[in-house]
Short mmCIF file of C-alpha atoms in Angstrom, two decimals:
data_model
loop_
_atom_site.label_atom_id
_atom_site.label_comp_id
_atom_site.label_asym_id
_atom_site.label_seq_id
_atom_site.Cartn_x
_atom_site.Cartn_y
_atom_site.Cartn_z
CA MET A 1 18.63 18.68 9.02
CA GLY A 2 14.89 18.95 9.43
CA ASP A 3 13.45 17.10 12.40
CA VAL A 4 16.66 15.32 13.37
CA GLN A 5 18.74 16.96 16.04
CA HIS A 6 22.39 16.18 16.61
CA SER A 7 21.83 15.82 20.35
CA GLY A 8 19.79 12.65 19.82
CA ALA A 9 22.21 11.07 17.40
CA TYR A 10 25.12 10.90 19.81
CA GLN A 11 24.02 7.44 20.87
CA ALA A 12 24.87 5.69 17.61
CA LYS A 13 28.12 7.57 17.17
CA ALA A 14 29.18 7.14 20.78
CA VAL A 15 28.97 3.40 20.46
CA GLY A 16 31.63 3.44 17.78
CA ARG A 17 33.91 6.15 19.16
CA GLU A 18 33.74 6.32 22.92
CA GLY A 19 33.02 2.68 23.69
CA VAL A 20 30.94 1.20 26.45
CA VAL A 21 33.31 -1.31 28.00
CA GLY A 22 32.61 -1.51 31.71
CA GLN A 23 29.28 0.33 31.59
CA VAL A 24 27.33 -2.87 31.84
CA GLY A 25 28.98 -3.64 35.14
CA ASP A 26 30.05 -7.13 34.19
CA GLY A 27 33.77 -6.47 34.20
CA GLY A 28 34.03 -8.83 31.24
CA GLY A 29 34.06 -6.14 28.59
CA LEU A 30 31.00 -7.02 26.51
CA GLY A 31 31.83 -3.97 24.41
CA VAL A 32 34.56 -5.92 22.66
CA LEU A 33 32.02 -8.39 21.23
CA VAL A 34 30.93 -7.39 17.72
CA GLY A 35 27.40 -8.72 18.15
CA TYR A 36 26.96 -6.78 21.37
CA ARG A 37 28.18 -3.57 19.75
CA LEU A 38 25.89 -4.08 16.76
CA LYS A 39 22.93 -4.60 19.09
CA GLN A 40 23.79 -1.32 20.86
CA VAL A 41 23.87 0.53 17.56
CA GLN A 42 20.60 -1.08 16.51
CA ALA A 43 18.96 -0.05 19.79
CA ALA A 44 20.21 3.54 19.44
CA LEU A 45 19.01 3.70 15.84
CA ARG A 46 15.61 2.24 16.74
CA SER A 47 15.19 4.73 19.58
CA ARG A 48 16.03 7.68 17.34
CA ILE A 49 13.78 6.49 14.53
CA ASP A 50 10.93 5.94 16.99
CA SER A 51 11.36 9.53 18.21
CA VAL A 52 11.17 11.07 14.71
CA LEU A 53 8.22 8.89 13.70
CA ARG A 54 6.20 9.53 16.86
CA PRO A 55 4.88 12.94 15.68
CA LEU A 56 3.54 11.17 12.57
CA GLY A 57 1.73 8.63 14.74
CA LEU A 58 3.95 5.77 13.54
CA THR A 59 6.13 3.18 15.19
CA THR A 60 9.23 1.71 13.58
CA PRO A 61 7.46 -1.58 12.68
CA GLN A 62 4.56 0.38 11.14
CA TYR A 63 6.98 2.46 9.10
CA ALA A 64 8.83 -0.68 8.01
CA CYS A 65 5.54 -2.15 6.83
CA LEU A 66 4.65 0.99 4.86
CA GLU A 67 8.12 1.14 3.32
CA LEU A 68 8.03 -2.53 2.35
CA LEU A 69 4.59 -2.15 0.77
CA SER A 70 5.73 0.92 -1.16
CA ARG A 71 8.52 -1.20 -2.67
CA THR A 72 6.57 -4.46 -3.07
CA PRO A 73 2.85 -3.75 -3.51
CA GLY A 74 0.75 -6.86 -3.08
CA ALA A 75 3.04 -8.45 -0.51
CA SER A 76 1.48 -10.86 1.96
CA GLY A 77 1.48 -10.40 5.72
CA ALA A 78 4.03 -13.20 6.06
CA GLU A 79 6.36 -11.53 3.53
CA LEU A 80 6.02 -8.22 5.35
CA ALA A 81 6.78 -9.88 8.70
CA ARG A 82 9.98 -11.39 7.31
CA GLY A 83 11.02 -8.08 5.76
CA ALA A 84 10.33 -6.12 8.96
CA PHE A 85 12.02 -8.71 11.22
CA VAL A 86 8.89 -9.27 13.31
CA SER A 87 6.69 -12.28 13.94
CA ARG A 88 3.61 -12.88 11.81
CA GLN A 89 1.46 -12.23 14.87
CA THR A 90 3.13 -8.85 15.41
CA MET A 91 2.72 -7.99 11.73
CA ASN A 92 -0.99 -8.83 11.98
CA VAL A 93 -1.31 -6.26 14.79
CA VAL A 94 0.69 -3.72 12.78
CA LEU A 95 -1.44 -4.28 9.69
CA ARG A 96 -4.66 -4.02 11.65
CA SER A 97 -3.61 -0.63 13.05
CA LEU A 98 -2.57 0.61 9.59
CA GLN A 99 -5.83 -0.61 8.07
CA ASP A 100 -7.82 1.12 10.82
CA ARG A 101 -6.11 4.38 9.82
CA ASP A 102 -6.82 3.76 6.11
CA LEU A 103 -3.11 3.62 5.30
CA VAL A 104 -3.18 0.06 3.98
CA THR A 105 -5.87 -1.92 2.23
CA ARG A 106 -6.21 -5.64 1.61
CA SER A 107 -7.53 -7.00 -1.67
CA SER A 108 -10.71 -9.01 -1.43
CA ARG A 109 -9.26 -11.68 -3.76
CA ALA A 110 -6.02 -13.60 -3.59
CA ALA A 111 -3.88 -13.48 -6.72
CA GLY A 112 -2.77 -17.04 -6.00
CA GLY A 113 -3.01 -19.19 -2.93
CA ARG A 114 -4.81 -17.93 0.15
CA ALA A 115 -2.86 -14.77 1.03
CA LEU A 116 -4.76 -11.57 0.31
CA PRO A 117 -2.41 -8.97 -1.19
CA LEU A 118 -1.85 -5.70 0.65
CA VAL A 119 -1.30 -2.26 -0.86
CA LEU A 120 -0.83 1.27 0.39
CA THR A 121 -3.67 3.73 0.06
CA ALA A 122 -2.94 7.24 -1.26
CA GLN A 123 -2.85 8.43 2.36
CA GLY A 124 -0.45 5.60 3.22
CA GLU A 125 1.85 6.51 0.33
CA GLU A 126 1.97 10.15 1.44
CA LEU A 127 2.67 9.28 5.06
CA CYS A 128 5.33 6.77 4.01
CA GLN A 129 7.13 9.46 1.99
CA ARG A 130 7.05 11.89 4.93
CA ALA A 131 8.33 9.21 7.30
CA ALA A 132 11.03 8.11 4.86
CA GLN A 133 12.46 11.65 4.80
CA ARG A 134 12.73 11.66 8.58
CA VAL A 135 14.30 8.21 8.71
CA ALA A 136 16.78 9.15 5.97
CA GLU A 137 17.89 12.14 8.05
CA VAL A 138 18.53 9.90 11.05
CA GLU A 139 20.48 7.45 8.91
CA GLU A 140 22.54 10.23 7.31
CA LEU A 141 23.40 11.57 10.74
CA MET A 142 24.29 8.09 11.96
CA VAL A 143 26.90 7.59 9.24
CA SER A 144 28.08 11.21 9.05
CA GLY A 145 31.20 10.41 11.07
CA LEU A 146 32.37 7.80 8.58
CA SER A 147 34.95 8.57 5.91
CA ASP A 148 33.82 8.35 2.27
CA ARG A 149 35.48 4.96 1.96
CA GLN A 150 33.88 3.65 5.15
CA GLY A 151 30.51 4.96 3.99
CA VAL A 152 30.78 3.09 0.70
CA THR A 153 31.88 -0.06 2.50
CA PHE A 154 29.02 0.24 5.00
CA THR A 155 26.19 1.22 2.65
CA GLY A 156 27.35 -0.38 -0.59
CA HIS A 157 27.11 2.91 -2.51
#
């Protein structure tokens, strides 16, 4: 499976199969709370994605920004922030770092309003495609323990 190793994916699967009740030390069984379990899965997924993106010099928010721009060229910083689940201030930092690496460029004129549209450069498109392959491998591994029916229910296809 390319750059993804099964040893790093145990985290997301373990949350669903082995449980974590009692590991927090609260005695209250936070592991039975759906929101808590989802947060654990999200943290495991984020950690694994960070590790496969690191060799490309990307963070998860940077990758999210590239992916969003590949799907919606001309998006504003505010739109990207909402799509990446980060604050506008964080997105400004992300965009600045991507612009410094010539992965993203900002138009000098606004199409409407004040927001200057953002687009990927050719280098940004290429890096986004490489990163997307790595992220897809992590996601495939994450859901590999699901039955076909569960997979369809979870992913919608």
